[in-house]
CSV table of C-alpha atoms in Angstrom, one decimal:
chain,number,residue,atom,x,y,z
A,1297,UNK,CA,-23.8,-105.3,107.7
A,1298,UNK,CA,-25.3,-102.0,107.9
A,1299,UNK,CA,-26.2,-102.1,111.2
A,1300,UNK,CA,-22.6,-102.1,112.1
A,1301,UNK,CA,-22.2,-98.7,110.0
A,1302,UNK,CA,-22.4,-96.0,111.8
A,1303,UNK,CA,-22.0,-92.1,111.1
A,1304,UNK,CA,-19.2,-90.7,113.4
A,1305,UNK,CA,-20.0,-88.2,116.5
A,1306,UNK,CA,-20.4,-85.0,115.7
A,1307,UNK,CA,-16.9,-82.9,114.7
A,1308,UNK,CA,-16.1,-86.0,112.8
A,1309,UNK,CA,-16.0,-87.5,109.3
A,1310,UNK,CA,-18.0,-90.6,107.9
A,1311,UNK,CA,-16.2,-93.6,108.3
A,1312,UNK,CA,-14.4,-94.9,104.9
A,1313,UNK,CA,-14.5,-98.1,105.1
A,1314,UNK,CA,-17.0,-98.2,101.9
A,1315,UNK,CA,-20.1,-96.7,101.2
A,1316,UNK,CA,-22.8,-97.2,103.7
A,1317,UNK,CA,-25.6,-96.2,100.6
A,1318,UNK,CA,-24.0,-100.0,99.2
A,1319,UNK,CA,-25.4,-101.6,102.1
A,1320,UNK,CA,-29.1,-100.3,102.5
A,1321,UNK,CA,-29.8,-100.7,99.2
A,1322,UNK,CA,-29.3,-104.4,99.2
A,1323,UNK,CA,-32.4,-104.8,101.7
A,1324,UNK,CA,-34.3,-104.8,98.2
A,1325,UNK,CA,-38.1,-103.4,97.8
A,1326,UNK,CA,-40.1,-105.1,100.2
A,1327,UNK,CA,-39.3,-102.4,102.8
A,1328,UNK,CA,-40.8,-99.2,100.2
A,1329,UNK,CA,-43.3,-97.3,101.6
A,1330,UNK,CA,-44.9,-94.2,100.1
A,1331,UNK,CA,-47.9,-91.7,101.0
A,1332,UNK,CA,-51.3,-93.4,100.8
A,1333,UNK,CA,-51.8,-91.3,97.0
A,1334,UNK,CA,-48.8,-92.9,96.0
A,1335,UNK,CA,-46.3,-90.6,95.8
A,1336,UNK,CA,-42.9,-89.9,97.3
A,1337,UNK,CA,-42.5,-89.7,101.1
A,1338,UNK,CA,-41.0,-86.5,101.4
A,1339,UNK,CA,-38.3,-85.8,103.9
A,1340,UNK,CA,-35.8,-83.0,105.4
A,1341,UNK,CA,-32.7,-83.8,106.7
A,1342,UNK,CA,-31.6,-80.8,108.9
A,1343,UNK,CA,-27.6,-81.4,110.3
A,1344,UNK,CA,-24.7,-78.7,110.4
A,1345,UNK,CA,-22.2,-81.8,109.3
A,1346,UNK,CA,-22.3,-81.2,104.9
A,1347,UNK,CA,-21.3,-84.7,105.3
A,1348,UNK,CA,-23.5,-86.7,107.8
A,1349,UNK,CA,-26.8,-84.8,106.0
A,1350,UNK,CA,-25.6,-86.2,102.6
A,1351,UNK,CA,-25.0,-89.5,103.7
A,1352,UNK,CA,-28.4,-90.0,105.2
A,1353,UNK,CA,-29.7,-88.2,102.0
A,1354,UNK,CA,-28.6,-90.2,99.6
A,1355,UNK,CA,-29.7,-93.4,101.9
A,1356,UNK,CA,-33.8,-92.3,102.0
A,1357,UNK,CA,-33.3,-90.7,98.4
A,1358,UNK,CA,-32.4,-94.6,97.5
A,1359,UNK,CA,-35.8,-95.6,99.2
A,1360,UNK,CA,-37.3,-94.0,96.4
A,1361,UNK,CA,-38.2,-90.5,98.9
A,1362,UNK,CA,-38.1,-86.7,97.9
A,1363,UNK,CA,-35.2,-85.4,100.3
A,1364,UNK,CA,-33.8,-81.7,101.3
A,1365,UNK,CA,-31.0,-80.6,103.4
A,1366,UNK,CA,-30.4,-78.2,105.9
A,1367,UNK,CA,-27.6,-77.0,107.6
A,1368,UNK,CA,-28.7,-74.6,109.7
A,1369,UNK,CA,-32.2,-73.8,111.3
A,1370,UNK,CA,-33.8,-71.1,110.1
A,1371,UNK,CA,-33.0,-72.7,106.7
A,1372,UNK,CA,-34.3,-75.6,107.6
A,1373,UNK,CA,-38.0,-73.5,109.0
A,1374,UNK,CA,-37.6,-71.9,105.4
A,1375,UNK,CA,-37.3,-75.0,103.6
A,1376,UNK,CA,-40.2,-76.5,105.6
A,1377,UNK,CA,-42.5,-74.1,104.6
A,1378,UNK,CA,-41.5,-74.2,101.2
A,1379,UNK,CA,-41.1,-78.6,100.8
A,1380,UNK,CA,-44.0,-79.3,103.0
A,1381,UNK,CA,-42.3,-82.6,104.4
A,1382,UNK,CA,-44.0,-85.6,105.9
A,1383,UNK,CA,-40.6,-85.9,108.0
A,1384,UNK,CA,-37.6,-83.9,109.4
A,1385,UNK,CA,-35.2,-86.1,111.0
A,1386,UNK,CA,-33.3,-82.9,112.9
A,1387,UNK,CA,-30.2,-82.6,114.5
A,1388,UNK,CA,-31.2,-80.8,118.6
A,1389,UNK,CA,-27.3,-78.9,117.9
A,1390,UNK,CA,-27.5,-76.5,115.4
A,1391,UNK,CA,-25.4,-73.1,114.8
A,1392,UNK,CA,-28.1,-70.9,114.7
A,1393,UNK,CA,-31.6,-71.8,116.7
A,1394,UNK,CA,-31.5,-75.2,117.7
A,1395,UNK,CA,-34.0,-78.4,117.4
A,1396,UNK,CA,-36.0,-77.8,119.7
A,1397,UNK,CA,-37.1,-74.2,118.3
A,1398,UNK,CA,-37.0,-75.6,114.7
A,1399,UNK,CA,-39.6,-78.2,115.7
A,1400,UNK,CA,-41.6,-75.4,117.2
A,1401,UNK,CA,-41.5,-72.7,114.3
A,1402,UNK,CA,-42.2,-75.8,111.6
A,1403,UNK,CA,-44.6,-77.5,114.1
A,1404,UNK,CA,-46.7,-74.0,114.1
A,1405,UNK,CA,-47.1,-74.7,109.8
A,1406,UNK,CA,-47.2,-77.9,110.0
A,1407,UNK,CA,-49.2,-79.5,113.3
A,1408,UNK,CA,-48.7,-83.2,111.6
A,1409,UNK,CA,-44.7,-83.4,110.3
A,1410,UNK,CA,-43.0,-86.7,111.8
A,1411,UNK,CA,-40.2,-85.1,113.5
A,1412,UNK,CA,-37.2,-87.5,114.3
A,1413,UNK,CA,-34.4,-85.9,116.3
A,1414,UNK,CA,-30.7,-86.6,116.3
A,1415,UNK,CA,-28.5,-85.5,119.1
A,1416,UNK,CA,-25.0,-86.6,120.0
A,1417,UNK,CA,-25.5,-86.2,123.2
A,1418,UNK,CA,-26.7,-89.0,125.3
A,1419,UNK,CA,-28.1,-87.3,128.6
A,1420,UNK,CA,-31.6,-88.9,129.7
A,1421,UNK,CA,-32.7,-85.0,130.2
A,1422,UNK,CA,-31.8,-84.0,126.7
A,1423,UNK,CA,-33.9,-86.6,125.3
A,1424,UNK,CA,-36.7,-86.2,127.3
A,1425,UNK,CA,-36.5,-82.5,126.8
A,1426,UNK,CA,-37.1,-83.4,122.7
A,1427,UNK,CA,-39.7,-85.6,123.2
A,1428,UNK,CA,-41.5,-83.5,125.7
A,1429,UNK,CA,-41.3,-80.8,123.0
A,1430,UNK,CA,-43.1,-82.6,120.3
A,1431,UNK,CA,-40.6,-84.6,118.8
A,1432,UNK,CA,-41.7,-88.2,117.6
A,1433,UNK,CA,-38.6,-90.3,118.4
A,1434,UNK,CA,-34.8,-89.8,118.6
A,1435,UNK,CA,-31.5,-91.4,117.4
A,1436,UNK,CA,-28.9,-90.6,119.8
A,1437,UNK,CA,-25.1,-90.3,117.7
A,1438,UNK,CA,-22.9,-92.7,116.6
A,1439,UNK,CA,-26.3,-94.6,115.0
A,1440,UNK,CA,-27.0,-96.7,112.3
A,1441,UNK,CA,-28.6,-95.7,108.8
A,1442,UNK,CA,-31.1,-99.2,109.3
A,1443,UNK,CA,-31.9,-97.6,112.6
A,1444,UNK,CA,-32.8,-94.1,111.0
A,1445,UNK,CA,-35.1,-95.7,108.4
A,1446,UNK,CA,-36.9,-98.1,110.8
A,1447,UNK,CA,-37.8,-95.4,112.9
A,1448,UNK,CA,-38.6,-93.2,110.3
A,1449,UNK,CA,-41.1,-95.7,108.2
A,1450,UNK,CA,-42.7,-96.4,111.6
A,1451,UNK,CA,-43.2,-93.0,112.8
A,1452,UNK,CA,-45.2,-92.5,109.0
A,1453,UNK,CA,-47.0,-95.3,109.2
A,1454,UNK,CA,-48.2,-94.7,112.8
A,1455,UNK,CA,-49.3,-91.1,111.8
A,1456,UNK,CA,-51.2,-92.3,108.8
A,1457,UNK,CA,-49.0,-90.9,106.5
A,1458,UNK,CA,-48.1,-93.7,104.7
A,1459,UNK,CA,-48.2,-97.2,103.6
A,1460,UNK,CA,-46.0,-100.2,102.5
A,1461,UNK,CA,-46.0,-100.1,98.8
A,1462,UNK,CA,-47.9,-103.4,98.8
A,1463,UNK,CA,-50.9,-102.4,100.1
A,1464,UNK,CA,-51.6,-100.3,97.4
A,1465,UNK,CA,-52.4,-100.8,93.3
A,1466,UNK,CA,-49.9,-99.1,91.3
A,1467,UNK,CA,-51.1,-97.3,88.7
A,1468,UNK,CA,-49.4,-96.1,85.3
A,1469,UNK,CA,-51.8,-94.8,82.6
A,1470,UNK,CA,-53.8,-98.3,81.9
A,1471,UNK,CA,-51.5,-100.5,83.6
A,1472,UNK,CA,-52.4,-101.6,86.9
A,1473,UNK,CA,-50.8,-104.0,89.4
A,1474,UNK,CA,-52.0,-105.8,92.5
A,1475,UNK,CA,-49.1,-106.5,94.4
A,1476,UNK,CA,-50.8,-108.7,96.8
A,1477,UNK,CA,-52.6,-111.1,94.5
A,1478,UNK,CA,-49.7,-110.7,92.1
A,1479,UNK,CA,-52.0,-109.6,88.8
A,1480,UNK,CA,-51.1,-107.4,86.3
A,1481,UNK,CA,-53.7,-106.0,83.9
A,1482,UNK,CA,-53.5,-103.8,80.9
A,1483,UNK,CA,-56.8,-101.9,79.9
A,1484,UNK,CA,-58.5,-104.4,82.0
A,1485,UNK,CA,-56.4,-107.6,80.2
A,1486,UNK,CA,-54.8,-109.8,82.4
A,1487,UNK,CA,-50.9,-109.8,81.7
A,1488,UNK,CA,-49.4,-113.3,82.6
A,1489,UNK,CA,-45.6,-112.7,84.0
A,1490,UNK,CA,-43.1,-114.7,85.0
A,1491,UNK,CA,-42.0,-113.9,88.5
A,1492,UNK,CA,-38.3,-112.0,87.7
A,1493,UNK,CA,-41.0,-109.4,84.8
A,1494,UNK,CA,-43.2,-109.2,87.4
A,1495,UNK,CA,-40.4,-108.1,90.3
A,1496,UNK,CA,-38.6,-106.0,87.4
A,1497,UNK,CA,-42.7,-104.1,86.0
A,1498,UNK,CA,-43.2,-103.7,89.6
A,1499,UNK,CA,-39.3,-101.6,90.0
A,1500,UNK,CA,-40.3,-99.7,86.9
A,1501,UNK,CA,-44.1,-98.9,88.4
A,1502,UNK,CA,-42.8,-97.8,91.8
A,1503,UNK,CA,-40.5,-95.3,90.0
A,1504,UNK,CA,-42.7,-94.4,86.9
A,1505,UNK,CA,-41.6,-91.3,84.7
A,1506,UNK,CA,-37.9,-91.7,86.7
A,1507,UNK,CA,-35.2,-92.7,84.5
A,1508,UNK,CA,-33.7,-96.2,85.5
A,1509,UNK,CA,-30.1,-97.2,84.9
A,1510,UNK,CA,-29.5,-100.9,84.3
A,1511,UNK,CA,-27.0,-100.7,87.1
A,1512,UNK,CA,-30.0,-99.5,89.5
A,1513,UNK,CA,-32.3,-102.4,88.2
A,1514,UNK,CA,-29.7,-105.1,88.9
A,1515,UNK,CA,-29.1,-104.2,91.7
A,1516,UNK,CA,-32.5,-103.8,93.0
A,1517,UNK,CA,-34.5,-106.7,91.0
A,1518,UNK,CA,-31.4,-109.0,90.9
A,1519,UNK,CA,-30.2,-107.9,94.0
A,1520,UNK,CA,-26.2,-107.7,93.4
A,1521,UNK,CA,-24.1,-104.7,91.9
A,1522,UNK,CA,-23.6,-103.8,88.2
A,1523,UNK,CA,-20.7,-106.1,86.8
A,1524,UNK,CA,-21.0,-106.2,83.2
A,1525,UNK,CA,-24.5,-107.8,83.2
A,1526,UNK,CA,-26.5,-105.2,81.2
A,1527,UNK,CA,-27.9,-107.5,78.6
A,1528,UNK,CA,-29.7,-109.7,81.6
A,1529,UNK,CA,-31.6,-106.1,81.9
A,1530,UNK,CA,-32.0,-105.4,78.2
A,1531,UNK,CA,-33.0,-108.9,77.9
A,1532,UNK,CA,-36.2,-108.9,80.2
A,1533,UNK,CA,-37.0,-105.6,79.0
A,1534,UNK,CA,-37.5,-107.0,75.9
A,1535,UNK,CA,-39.7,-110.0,77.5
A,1536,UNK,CA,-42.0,-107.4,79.4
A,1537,UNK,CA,-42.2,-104.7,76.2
A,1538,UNK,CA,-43.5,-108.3,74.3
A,1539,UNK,CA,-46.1,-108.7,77.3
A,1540,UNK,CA,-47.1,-104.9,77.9
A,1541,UNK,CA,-46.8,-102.8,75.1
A,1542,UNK,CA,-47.5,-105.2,72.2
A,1543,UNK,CA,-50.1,-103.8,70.0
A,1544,UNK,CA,-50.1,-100.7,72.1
A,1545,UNK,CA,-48.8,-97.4,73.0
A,1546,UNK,CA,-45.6,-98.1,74.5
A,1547,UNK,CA,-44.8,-97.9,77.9
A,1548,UNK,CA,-41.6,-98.9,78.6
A,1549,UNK,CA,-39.3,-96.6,76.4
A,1550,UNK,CA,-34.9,-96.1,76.7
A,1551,UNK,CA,-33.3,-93.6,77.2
A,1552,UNK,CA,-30.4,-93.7,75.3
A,1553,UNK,CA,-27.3,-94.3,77.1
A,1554,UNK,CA,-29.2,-93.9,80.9
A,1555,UNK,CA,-31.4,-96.6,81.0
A,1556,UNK,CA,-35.3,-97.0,81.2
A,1557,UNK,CA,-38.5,-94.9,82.1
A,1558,UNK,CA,-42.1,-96.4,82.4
A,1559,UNK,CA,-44.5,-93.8,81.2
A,1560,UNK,CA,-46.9,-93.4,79.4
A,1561,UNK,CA,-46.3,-91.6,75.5
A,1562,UNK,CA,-48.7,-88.9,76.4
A,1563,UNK,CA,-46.5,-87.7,79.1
């Protein structure tokens, strides 16, 4: 269970009992959320611990989000003006300036960042003093990576930022899917799909002009780890390039020895 994985206090190392990453990811799609335009939710991870920042960073980079560290604060007020993040999930502790100061200096660029603080220390006056200065929310340390990203795709959604990937039509040149009524159109012509193309089109659309590795698809449309099964992948690839691209300019394409890319040939 994720929940049950948990970062260790500051001053020291990850636990090793396997990679927490493992775990998120098998929560599947229905939990994507991305900006209202579409695109990424970007976020920057500020945390003096190389270790702890990477390990949250490779979690939200697995939700499909743009992510930047930070190990210090006045790199993390230079990266902010220069990533222009929806979110910062900062740690209050820092070597240099600490949270609170960080939140004011990227607060004065950017009045509407989601600001999500982490803090090791549990006192009720240190977290009021970060919510009192503008922060969003807080995680207080040893947490767990479920609890970051819950709090996280709340605190965008409640600030308008963004949206669960179902709401919205994705778009990929003349493709088009409605998640909600389950339609898939090409040029305006209805695509009939089966329900595992239509989970695998709709992996491919969230991600388009990314490079997919069957491993990633498994795991994510099939929902278990990469074990040999690549021709299940290369297999319904086939199915959806006979659905989509027949009689047009191809979509889907490989990447020879990586995996797959939805894009259109233009691009």
């Amino acid at each position: 269970m994720v929940s049950d994985t948990r970062p260790a206090p500051s001053g020291s190392a990850p636990p090793s009992n396997g990679p927490p990453a493992a775990a998120v990811r098998r929560r599947g799609a229905a939990g994507d959320i991305r900006r209202a335009d579409g695109t990424a939710i970007r976020v920057l991870v500020v945390d003096d611990e190389p270790s702890l920042a990477e390990l949250l960073a490779s979690v939200l980079r697995y939700e499909g989000w743009e992510i930047q560290t930070a190990g210090d604060g006045s790199t993390a007020v230079r990266a902010a003006r220069e990533f222009r993040p929806d979110a910062v999930v900062l740690d209050i502790m820092l070597p240099d300036i600490d949270g609170l100061e960080v939140l004011r200096r990227v607060r004065a660029e950017l009045p509407h960042v989601c600001v999500l603080f982490l803090t090791a220390r549990d006192a009720v006056e240190d977290r009021v003093a970060g919510i009192t200065a503008g922060g969003d929310d807080y995680v207080t340390k040893p947490f767990s990576l479920e609890e970051v990203l819950a709090r996280l795709r709340g605190l965008l959604r409640r600030a308008g930022i963004a949206r669960s990937a179902s709401e919205t039509q994705l778009v990929v040149g003349d493709l088009a899917m409605d998640e909600d009524a389950r339609e898939v159109r090409r040029d305006g012509e209805l695509v009939e799909l089966t329900a595992t193309e239509f989970e695998l089109l709709r992996f491919l659309m969230r991600n388009p002009r990314r490079v997919l590795s069957k491993a990633q698809i498994l795991d994510r449309v099939w929902n278990y780890d990469f074990g040999g099964q690549a021709h299940v992948v290369e297999l319904y690839i086939s199915y959806l390039r006979k659905k989509i691209d027949a009689g047009r300019e191809p979509l889907i394409h490989t990447v020879r020895g990586v995996g797959y890319v939805l894009k259109p040939g233009s691009s």
